[in-house]
Amino acid sequence: MAEQGDLRAAERAGASAGDDPGSGAIHCRDIYKWFGSSLIINNLQLDIAHKEFVCIVGPSGCGKTTLLRMIAGLAEIDSGEITIGKQVVTKPLPTVGVVFQHFGLFPWKTVIKNVMLPLVASGVPKAEARARAEAAIELVGLKGCNDLYPAQLSGGMKQRAGLARALAIQPEVILLDEPFAAVDAQTREVLQEELLNLWGRHKQTAVFVTHSIDEAITLADRVVVMGVNPGRVVKEITIPIPRPRTVASVRRHEQYAPLREEIWDLLRVRDSRADTKGTNANE
Amino acid sequence: MSSDVNTNESLPARADAVAPTPETLGRQVLQRRQKRLRKERWTFVGIRLLSLLVVMIGWQIYGSHTIAILFAPLTTVIHQGYILFAHYQLGSELLYSIETFAYGYVFGLLIGIFIGMLTGAYRAAEAAISMYIFALYATPMVAIVPIISLWVGYSFTAQVVIVTLFVVWPVTVTVFHGIQEIDSDLMEVSRSLRLNRRQTWLHVLLPGAVPFIITGATQGVAMGMVGVIIAEVQTELTGIGKALQTEASTYHTAGALAVILLIMALGLTLRALLSVVKRWVVPWQRLDRGSRRA
């Protein structure tokens, strides 16, 4: 198994990254996950195309964050297989950037050092790492904040730094775990707007976990609705709203209200069932 | 880019000022915060000086009304201290004790940091040796002093070993807990960023442990001072331990008090030094604390 993984890794290294139309595709096959003796994810199948933006929504305890962590190589896959491009995920892959809900910035490092860290760690020469980090910081609108410590930043700015760090490695895939859940509502919309803008210019495969239906419709090409007890894909809904989008243009779109209603109904059904059963799964 | 710098002050240019502001705004906020902190600091300095004055006057008055064998007025104590320095080599005794302390403290600190980090970071190491650490931490080191004398004798080396033993356990335990408390979220981030073991130590565990090392080092100062005096009184009578013993056993209470004051001053100086070191090595911690205590 490990040997096979290595083989695939070697193949992958041979192919020129980024040009390969399949390099950012994600396939989740027959995924099962248990927490203790309770089944959290039951036979989940999910395919995400190269450069597709997918939002995963679902009630608490449906395993959406767990699924993302498995794709990120941070949580063990109890059964089944996840591939990104040609690589089987067994540990965090170099082509994947992760944005954490809790920002995940190192408090003892300034913004620039935080963003440079994955580059320096992967052996990029320091000068180049700095240049690339600076570019990523500028991209997310944090120019001038290079030498500030995370403690000096607001939630919104922290998450910009987190995003810059994920983008600095120029990943094929970016995984975002409720990245805007910890910021206030206005900042959240500003960040959504910026993410739309950014993703419009530099497309990569994006998997975005969120609680917010609005956020999912605004950002995604496709919304994956998960159900709880056990977690599984209930429905996949393609969002036909054309790009380029803005938060406002999405809200105005005629499809917005019906989509919102459809997803809301799916979630409400699952949610009420979840409430009566009670969910002990800790996301 | 909205200028959402964390601050409690009302800022004139707050709103959602765009492009150039965060940098200048950040600087303004910092300056303002520093100014407020400076002001607060001077207020507390004032309170402290006042309190000191009251205690000194109280000491002077009380000391003047008791018999000399039991207590002495502050002026007498200071005068006696001067005499000890001028005529009884208290200065060189002090240097001797400082040397003992320095060796023991540095050894204790280094060993403590090493063991603390090892056991904190690796569960196998924890399983293997943490029980001894906690057992020794719970044991009053004074109990071990006679044994150390048996093994190492009564020399300078024995004194250093004793000081080391006093310092090492509090440091070890603090660093151990510190490493364990490093955010498990941050450890996950390290994995996600594909840091190898060396990089994880360098970028995450070591810097994360620094505040705890400083805390351990501060506790170590107090324990080390205890260690020095006990070592000097229990083994070969040397240094300030000797000065203290000599003065007290000959009922020179003022002299003994002078030595005690000296020991206090030494401990306070070391602690103050450490807090300067802390501000220097943990720059990220002083930024977000707006000193919100009443």
Short mmCIF file of N, CA and C in Angstrom, two decimals, chain B residues 22-183:
data_model
loop_
_atom_site.label_atom_id
_atom_site.label_comp_id
_atom_site.label_asym_id
_atom_site.label_seq_id
_atom_site.Cartn_x
_atom_site.Cartn_y
_atom_site.Cartn_z
N PRO B 22 -3.64 50.00 7.05
CA PRO B 22 -3.33 49.08 8.14
C PRO B 22 -1.98 49.32 8.79
N GLU B 23 -0.99 49.63 7.97
CA GLU B 23 0.35 49.80 8.52
C GLU B 23 0.42 51.00 9.45
N THR B 24 0.00 52.15 8.95
CA THR B 24 0.05 53.36 9.76
C THR B 24 -0.88 53.25 10.95
N LEU B 25 -2.04 52.67 10.68
CA LEU B 25 -3.02 52.50 11.74
C LEU B 25 -2.44 51.61 12.83
N GLY B 26 -1.82 50.53 12.41
CA GLY B 26 -1.21 49.60 13.36
C GLY B 26 -0.19 50.32 14.21
N ARG B 27 0.59 51.19 13.58
CA ARG B 27 1.63 51.91 14.31
C ARG B 27 1.00 52.85 15.32
N GLN B 28 -0.06 53.55 14.88
CA GLN B 28 -0.76 54.47 15.79
C GLN B 28 -1.27 53.74 17.02
N VAL B 29 -1.91 52.61 16.75
CA VAL B 29 -2.49 51.83 17.84
C VAL B 29 -1.40 51.44 18.83
N LEU B 30 -0.29 50.98 18.28
CA LEU B 30 0.81 50.55 19.14
C LEU B 30 1.32 51.69 20.00
N GLN B 31 1.50 52.83 19.35
CA GLN B 31 2.02 53.99 20.08
C GLN B 31 1.09 54.37 21.22
N ARG B 32 -0.19 54.41 20.91
CA ARG B 32 -1.16 54.80 21.91
C ARG B 32 -1.14 53.83 23.08
N ARG B 33 -1.09 52.54 22.73
CA ARG B 33 -1.10 51.52 23.77
C ARG B 33 0.14 51.64 24.65
N GLN B 34 1.28 51.90 24.00
CA GLN B 34 2.52 52.01 24.77
C GLN B 34 2.46 53.20 25.72
N LYS B 35 1.88 54.29 25.23
CA LYS B 35 1.77 55.49 26.04
C LYS B 35 0.92 55.20 27.29
N ARG B 36 -0.21 54.52 27.06
CA ARG B 36 -1.09 54.22 28.18
C ARG B 36 -0.38 53.30 29.18
N LEU B 37 0.35 52.33 28.64
CA LEU B 37 1.06 51.41 29.52
C LEU B 37 2.11 52.12 30.35
N ARG B 38 2.81 53.06 29.70
CA ARG B 38 3.84 53.81 30.42
C ARG B 38 3.22 54.56 31.60
N LYS B 39 2.08 55.20 31.32
CA LYS B 39 1.41 55.96 32.36
C LYS B 39 1.02 55.04 33.52
N GLU B 40 0.41 53.93 33.19
CA GLU B 40 0.00 52.97 34.22
C GLU B 40 1.20 52.51 35.03
N ARG B 41 2.30 52.25 34.32
CA ARG B 41 3.49 51.75 34.99
C ARG B 41 3.96 52.74 36.03
N TRP B 42 4.00 54.03 35.69
CA TRP B 42 4.48 55.03 36.64
C TRP B 42 3.55 55.14 37.85
N THR B 43 2.25 54.99 37.63
CA THR B 43 1.32 55.00 38.75
C THR B 43 1.68 53.90 39.73
N PHE B 44 1.94 52.72 39.19
CA PHE B 44 2.24 51.60 40.08
C PHE B 44 3.58 51.75 40.76
N VAL B 45 4.52 52.35 40.05
CA VAL B 45 5.82 52.62 40.67
C VAL B 45 5.61 53.52 41.88
N GLY B 46 4.76 54.52 41.73
CA GLY B 46 4.47 55.44 42.82
C GLY B 46 3.89 54.73 44.03
N ILE B 47 2.90 53.88 43.77
CA ILE B 47 2.26 53.13 44.85
C ILE B 47 3.29 52.27 45.57
N ARG B 48 4.14 51.65 44.79
CA ARG B 48 5.15 50.77 45.34
C ARG B 48 6.11 51.53 46.26
N LEU B 49 6.57 52.68 45.79
CA LEU B 49 7.50 53.48 46.58
C LEU B 49 6.86 53.91 47.90
N LEU B 50 5.62 54.31 47.82
CA LEU B 50 4.88 54.73 49.01
C LEU B 50 4.82 53.59 50.03
N SER B 51 4.45 52.41 49.54
CA SER B 51 4.34 51.24 50.39
C SER B 51 5.68 50.93 51.06
N LEU B 52 6.74 51.03 50.26
CA LEU B 52 8.08 50.77 50.77
C LEU B 52 8.42 51.74 51.91
N LEU B 53 8.07 52.99 51.70
CA LEU B 53 8.35 54.04 52.67
C LEU B 53 7.66 53.73 54.01
N VAL B 54 6.39 53.34 53.91
CA VAL B 54 5.61 53.03 55.11
C VAL B 54 6.26 51.88 55.89
N VAL B 55 6.63 50.82 55.16
CA VAL B 55 7.23 49.66 55.81
C VAL B 55 8.56 50.03 56.47
N MET B 56 9.35 50.85 55.75
CA MET B 56 10.66 51.22 56.30
C MET B 56 10.51 52.04 57.58
N ILE B 57 9.58 52.98 57.56
CA ILE B 57 9.35 53.80 58.76
C ILE B 57 8.86 52.93 59.91
N GLY B 58 7.93 52.03 59.59
CA GLY B 58 7.42 51.11 60.60
C GLY B 58 8.53 50.28 61.20
N TRP B 59 9.38 49.76 60.35
CA TRP B 59 10.53 48.96 60.81
C TRP B 59 11.41 49.79 61.74
N GLN B 60 11.71 51.01 61.32
CA GLN B 60 12.58 51.88 62.09
C GLN B 60 12.00 52.12 63.50
N ILE B 61 10.71 52.44 63.53
CA ILE B 61 10.08 52.76 64.82
C ILE B 61 10.04 51.52 65.71
N TYR B 62 9.58 50.39 65.12
CA TYR B 62 9.48 49.17 65.91
C TYR B 62 10.87 48.72 66.39
N GLY B 63 11.84 48.80 65.49
CA GLY B 63 13.20 48.37 65.81
C GLY B 63 13.81 49.19 66.93
N SER B 64 13.43 50.44 67.00
CA SER B 64 14.01 51.32 68.04
C SER B 64 13.42 51.03 69.41
N HIS B 65 12.32 50.29 69.44
CA HIS B 65 11.66 50.05 70.73
C HIS B 65 11.74 48.62 71.19
N THR B 66 12.59 47.81 70.60
CA THR B 66 12.78 46.43 71.08
C THR B 66 14.23 46.24 71.49
N ILE B 67 14.49 45.10 72.14
CA ILE B 67 15.88 44.85 72.53
C ILE B 67 16.68 44.38 71.33
N ALA B 68 17.96 44.73 71.32
CA ALA B 68 18.80 44.56 70.14
C ALA B 68 18.98 43.10 69.73
N ILE B 69 18.84 42.16 70.70
CA ILE B 69 19.04 40.74 70.36
C ILE B 69 17.91 40.23 69.48
N LEU B 70 16.73 40.82 69.63
CA LEU B 70 15.58 40.34 68.87
C LEU B 70 15.41 41.03 67.53
N PHE B 71 15.65 42.31 67.50
CA PHE B 71 15.38 43.06 66.29
C PHE B 71 16.22 44.32 66.30
N ALA B 72 16.32 44.98 65.16
CA ALA B 72 17.11 46.20 65.11
C ALA B 72 16.47 47.19 64.16
N PRO B 73 16.62 48.47 64.44
CA PRO B 73 16.07 49.46 63.51
C PRO B 73 16.79 49.39 62.16
N LEU B 74 16.09 49.81 61.14
CA LEU B 74 16.59 49.68 59.78
C LEU B 74 17.95 50.35 59.61
N THR B 75 18.11 51.53 60.22
CA THR B 75 19.38 52.25 60.05
C THR B 75 20.54 51.43 60.61
N THR B 76 20.31 50.80 61.76
CA THR B 76 21.35 49.96 62.36
C THR B 76 21.69 48.79 61.44
N VAL B 77 20.63 48.19 60.89
CA VAL B 77 20.83 47.04 60.00
C VAL B 77 21.70 47.44 58.80
N ILE B 78 21.35 48.60 58.23
CA ILE B 78 22.12 49.05 57.07
C ILE B 78 23.56 49.35 57.46
N HIS B 79 23.73 49.99 58.60
CA HIS B 79 25.07 50.29 59.08
C HIS B 79 25.87 49.01 59.32
N GLN B 80 25.19 48.04 59.93
CA GLN B 80 25.84 46.75 60.19
C GLN B 80 26.25 46.07 58.87
N GLY B 81 25.35 46.20 57.88
CA GLY B 81 25.65 45.65 56.56
C GLY B 81 26.90 46.30 55.98
N TYR B 82 26.99 47.61 56.16
CA TYR B 82 28.16 48.34 55.66
C TYR B 82 29.43 47.83 56.35
N ILE B 83 29.34 47.64 57.67
CA ILE B 83 30.50 47.15 58.42
C ILE B 83 30.93 45.77 57.93
N LEU B 84 29.93 44.91 57.71
CA LEU B 84 30.23 43.55 57.22
C LEU B 84 30.94 43.60 55.89
N PHE B 85 30.46 44.51 55.03
CA PHE B 85 31.10 44.65 53.71
C PHE B 85 32.51 45.20 53.86
N ALA B 86 32.65 46.22 54.72
CA ALA B 86 33.92 46.93 54.80
C ALA B 86 34.99 46.15 55.55
N HIS B 87 34.57 45.41 56.60
CA HIS B 87 35.59 44.80 57.46
C HIS B 87 35.54 43.30 57.53
N TYR B 88 34.44 42.69 57.10
CA TYR B 88 34.34 41.24 57.26
C TYR B 88 34.15 40.49 55.93
N GLN B 89 34.64 41.07 54.85
CA GLN B 89 34.61 40.41 53.54
C GLN B 89 33.23 39.88 53.13
N LEU B 90 32.18 40.56 53.49
CA LEU B 90 30.87 40.11 53.02
C LEU B 90 30.82 40.12 51.49
N GLY B 91 31.53 41.07 50.88
CA GLY B 91 31.57 41.15 49.43
C GLY B 91 32.08 39.88 48.80
N SER B 92 33.20 39.37 49.30
CA SER B 92 33.76 38.16 48.68
C SER B 92 32.93 36.93 49.03
N GLU B 93 32.32 36.94 50.24
CA GLU B 93 31.41 35.84 50.58
C GLU B 93 30.24 35.82 49.60
N LEU B 94 29.76 37.02 49.31
CA LEU B 94 28.64 37.15 48.40
C LEU B 94 29.01 36.62 47.02
N LEU B 95 30.20 37.00 46.55
CA LEU B 95 30.64 36.54 45.24
C LEU B 95 30.74 35.02 45.20
N TYR B 96 31.24 34.45 46.30
CA TYR B 96 31.36 33.00 46.37
C TYR B 96 29.98 32.36 46.22
N SER B 97 29.00 32.91 46.94
CA SER B 97 27.65 32.35 46.88
C SER B 97 27.04 32.53 45.50
N ILE B 98 27.31 33.68 44.91
CA ILE B 98 26.77 33.93 43.57
C ILE B 98 27.34 32.92 42.58
N GLU B 99 28.61 32.61 42.75
CA GLU B 99 29.23 31.64 41.85
C GLU B 99 28.57 30.26 42.02
N THR B 100 28.41 29.86 43.29
CA THR B 100 27.74 28.58 43.56
C THR B 100 26.37 28.57 42.92
N PHE B 101 25.65 29.65 43.16
CA PHE B 101 24.30 29.75 42.62
C PHE B 101 24.31 29.66 41.09
N ALA B 102 25.20 30.43 40.48
CA ALA B 102 25.23 30.51 39.02
C ALA B 102 25.45 29.14 38.39
N TYR B 103 26.44 28.42 38.90
CA TYR B 103 26.69 27.09 38.34
C TYR B 103 25.47 26.18 38.52
N GLY B 104 25.03 26.12 39.77
CA GLY B 104 23.90 25.23 40.08
C GLY B 104 22.65 25.60 39.29
N TYR B 105 22.43 26.90 39.19
CA TYR B 105 21.23 27.38 38.50
C TYR B 105 21.28 27.03 37.02
N VAL B 106 22.40 27.31 36.40
CA VAL B 106 22.52 27.05 34.96
C VAL B 106 22.41 25.55 34.68
N PHE B 107 23.10 24.74 35.47
CA PHE B 107 22.99 23.28 35.28
C PHE B 107 21.53 22.84 35.46
N GLY B 108 20.95 23.30 36.55
CA GLY B 108 19.57 22.90 36.85
C GLY B 108 18.61 23.31 35.74
N LEU B 109 18.82 24.53 35.25
CA LEU B 109 17.96 25.06 34.19
C LEU B 109 18.10 24.21 32.93
N LEU B 110 19.35 23.98 32.52
CA LEU B 110 19.58 23.23 31.27
C LEU B 110 19.03 21.81 31.38
N ILE B 111 19.36 21.16 32.49
CA ILE B 111 18.88 19.78 32.66
C ILE B 111 17.36 19.76 32.71
N GLY B 112 16.80 20.73 33.44
CA GLY B 112 15.34 20.80 33.57
C GLY B 112 14.66 21.02 32.24
N ILE B 113 15.20 21.94 31.44
CA ILE B 113 14.61 22.21 30.12
C ILE B 113 14.68 20.94 29.27
N PHE B 114 15.84 20.30 29.31
CA PHE B 114 16.03 19.11 28.49
C PHE B 114 15.05 18.01 28.88
N ILE B 115 15.04 17.67 30.16
CA ILE B 115 14.15 16.57 30.59
C ILE B 115 12.69 16.96 30.39
N GLY B 116 12.37 18.22 30.70
CA GLY B 116 10.99 18.68 30.57
C GLY B 116 10.51 18.59 29.14
N MET B 117 11.36 18.98 28.20
CA MET B 117 10.96 18.95 26.79
C MET B 117 10.84 17.52 26.30
N LEU B 118 11.81 16.72 26.68
CA LEU B 118 11.81 15.32 26.23
C LEU B 118 10.54 14.61 26.70
N THR B 119 10.25 14.75 27.99
CA THR B 119 9.08 14.04 28.53
C THR B 119 7.79 14.69 28.04
N GLY B 120 7.84 16.01 27.81
CA GLY B 120 6.64 16.68 27.34
C GLY B 120 6.30 16.30 25.90
N ALA B 121 7.32 16.10 25.09
CA ALA B 121 7.09 15.89 23.66
C ALA B 121 6.93 14.42 23.31
N TYR B 122 7.61 13.55 24.01
CA TYR B 122 7.56 12.13 23.64
C TYR B 122 6.90 11.31 24.73
N ARG B 123 5.83 10.65 24.35
CA ARG B 123 5.08 9.91 25.34
C ARG B 123 5.87 8.75 25.92
N ALA B 124 6.75 8.18 25.11
CA ALA B 124 7.56 7.08 25.61
C ALA B 124 8.47 7.57 26.74
N ALA B 125 9.07 8.75 26.51
CA ALA B 125 9.95 9.32 27.53
C ALA B 125 9.14 9.64 28.79
N GLU B 126 7.93 10.15 28.57
CA GLU B 126 7.07 10.46 29.70
C GLU B 126 6.77 9.20 30.50
N ALA B 127 6.39 8.15 29.77
CA ALA B 127 6.06 6.89 30.44
C ALA B 127 7.25 6.36 31.21
N ALA B 128 8.44 6.55 30.64
CA ALA B 128 9.64 5.98 31.27
C ALA B 128 10.07 6.75 32.51
N ILE B 129 10.04 8.09 32.46
CA ILE B 129 10.68 8.81 33.57
C ILE B 129 9.82 9.83 34.32
N SER B 130 8.60 10.09 33.87
CA SER B 130 7.86 11.16 34.55
C SER B 130 7.58 10.83 36.01
N MET B 131 7.41 9.56 36.32
CA MET B 131 7.12 9.20 37.73
C MET B 131 8.26 9.60 38.66
N TYR B 132 9.51 9.46 38.18
CA TYR B 132 10.65 9.85 39.01
C TYR B 132 10.67 11.36 39.19
N ILE B 133 10.37 12.06 38.09
CA ILE B 133 10.37 13.52 38.15
C ILE B 133 9.39 14.00 39.21
N PHE B 134 8.17 13.47 39.14
CA PHE B 134 7.16 13.93 40.08
C PHE B 134 7.47 13.48 41.50
N ALA B 135 8.06 12.30 41.63
CA ALA B 135 8.45 11.83 42.96
C ALA B 135 9.49 12.78 43.56
N LEU B 136 10.50 13.12 42.75
CA LEU B 136 11.55 13.99 43.26
C LEU B 136 11.05 15.41 43.47
N TYR B 137 10.12 15.83 42.61
CA TYR B 137 9.55 17.17 42.75
C TYR B 137 8.80 17.28 44.08
N ALA B 138 8.17 16.17 44.46
CA ALA B 138 7.38 16.16 45.69
C ALA B 138 8.25 15.98 46.93
N THR B 139 9.50 15.60 46.73
CA THR B 139 10.40 15.38 47.87
C THR B 139 11.10 16.69 48.24
N PRO B 140 11.05 17.08 49.52
CA PRO B 140 11.83 18.27 49.90
C PRO B 140 13.31 17.97 49.71
N MET B 141 13.98 18.77 48.90
CA MET B 141 15.37 18.49 48.56
C MET B 141 16.29 18.54 49.78
N VAL B 142 15.83 19.27 50.82
CA VAL B 142 16.63 19.34 52.05
C VAL B 142 16.92 17.92 52.55
N ALA B 143 15.94 17.04 52.35
CA ALA B 143 16.09 15.67 52.84
C ALA B 143 17.24 14.95 52.16
N ILE B 144 17.59 15.40 50.99
CA ILE B 144 18.60 14.69 50.21
C ILE B 144 20.00 15.22 50.47
N VAL B 145 20.06 16.43 51.06
CA VAL B 145 21.35 17.08 51.26
C VAL B 145 22.38 16.21 51.97
N PRO B 146 22.01 15.55 53.10
CA PRO B 146 23.02 14.73 53.78
C PRO B 146 23.58 13.63 52.89
N ILE B 147 22.70 13.05 52.05
CA ILE B 147 23.14 11.99 51.15
C ILE B 147 24.13 12.53 50.12
N ILE B 148 23.80 13.72 49.61
CA ILE B 148 24.70 14.34 48.62
C ILE B 148 26.08 14.54 49.26
N SER B 149 26.08 14.99 50.52
CA SER B 149 27.34 15.20 51.21
C SER B 149 28.13 13.90 51.30
N LEU B 150 27.40 12.82 51.54
CA LEU B 150 28.06 11.51 51.60
C LEU B 150 28.71 11.18 50.27
N TRP B 151 28.01 11.49 49.19
CA TRP B 151 28.49 11.12 47.87
C TRP B 151 29.56 12.06 47.32
N VAL B 152 29.30 13.37 47.46
CA VAL B 152 30.17 14.33 46.78
C VAL B 152 31.05 15.10 47.77
N GLY B 153 30.77 14.96 49.05
CA GLY B 153 31.59 15.64 50.04
C GLY B 153 30.99 16.98 50.44
N TYR B 154 31.85 17.86 50.89
CA TYR B 154 31.38 19.13 51.44
C TYR B 154 31.92 20.32 50.65
N SER B 155 32.44 20.02 49.50
CA SER B 155 33.17 21.04 48.74
C SER B 155 32.23 21.94 47.94
N PHE B 156 32.83 22.79 47.16
CA PHE B 156 32.11 23.65 46.22
C PHE B 156 31.24 22.79 45.29
N THR B 157 31.84 21.68 44.80
CA THR B 157 31.09 20.80 43.89
C THR B 157 29.80 20.32 44.54
N ALA B 158 29.90 19.90 45.79
CA ALA B 158 28.71 19.40 46.49
C ALA B 158 27.66 20.50 46.57
N GLN B 159 28.11 21.72 46.83
CA GLN B 159 27.16 22.83 46.93
C GLN B 159 26.47 23.08 45.59
N VAL B 160 27.26 23.00 44.52
CA VAL B 160 26.67 23.21 43.20
C VAL B 160 25.64 22.11 42.91
N VAL B 161 25.99 20.87 43.26
CA VAL B 161 25.07 19.75 43.02
C VAL B 161 23.76 20.00 43.79
N ILE B 162 23.88 20.47 45.01
CA ILE B 162 22.68 20.72 45.81
C ILE B 162 21.80 21.80 45.17
N VAL B 163 22.45 22.89 44.76
CA VAL B 163 21.67 23.97 44.11
C VAL B 163 21.00 23.43 42.84
N THR B 164 21.75 22.66 42.08
CA THR B 164 21.18 22.07 40.85
C THR B 164 19.93 21.27 41.16
N LEU B 165 20.02 20.47 42.21
CA LEU B 165 18.87 19.63 42.57
C LEU B 165 17.67 20.47 43.01
N PHE B 166 17.95 21.61 43.63
CA PHE B 166 16.83 22.48 44.02
C PHE B 166 16.18 23.11 42.79
N VAL B 167 16.99 23.44 41.79
CA VAL B 167 16.48 24.17 40.63
C VAL B 167 15.80 23.25 39.63
N VAL B 168 16.35 22.04 39.47
CA VAL B 168 16.00 21.24 38.31
C VAL B 168 14.53 20.79 38.29
N TRP B 169 13.97 20.46 39.46
CA TRP B 169 12.62 19.87 39.42
C TRP B 169 11.52 20.86 39.09
N PRO B 170 11.50 22.02 39.74
CA PRO B 170 10.45 22.96 39.31
C PRO B 170 10.56 23.33 37.82
N VAL B 171 11.79 23.48 37.33
CA VAL B 171 11.96 23.81 35.91
C VAL B 171 11.43 22.66 35.04
N THR B 172 11.84 21.45 35.38
CA THR B 172 11.40 20.29 34.60
C THR B 172 9.89 20.21 34.53
N VAL B 173 9.27 20.33 35.68
CA VAL B 173 7.81 20.15 35.73
C VAL B 173 7.10 21.25 34.94
N THR B 174 7.58 22.49 35.09
CA THR B 174 6.94 23.59 34.36
C THR B 174 7.09 23.41 32.85
N VAL B 175 8.29 23.07 32.42
CA VAL B 175 8.51 22.90 30.98
C VAL B 175 7.72 21.71 30.45
N PHE B 176 7.68 20.65 31.22
CA PHE B 176 6.91 19.46 30.85
C PHE B 176 5.44 19.82 30.58
N HIS B 177 4.85 20.50 31.56
CA HIS B 177 3.44 20.90 31.37
C HIS B 177 3.30 21.86 30.21
N GLY B 178 4.27 22.76 30.08
CA GLY B 178 4.22 23.75 29.01
C GLY B 178 4.19 23.10 27.64
N ILE B 179 5.09 22.16 27.42
CA ILE B 179 5.16 21.48 26.12
C ILE B 179 3.85 20.74 25.86
N GLN B 180 3.32 20.12 26.91
CA GLN B 180 2.08 19.38 26.71
C GLN B 180 0.91 20.30 26.41
N GLU B 181 1.00 21.52 26.91
CA GLU B 181 -0.12 22.42 26.71
C GLU B 181 -0.06 23.17 25.40
N ILE B 182 1.02 23.01 24.66
CA ILE B 182 1.08 23.66 23.35
C ILE B 182 -0.11 23.15 22.56
N ASP B 183 -0.86 24.10 22.12
CA ASP B 183 -2.10 23.86 21.41
C ASP B 183 -2.06 22.65 20.50
#
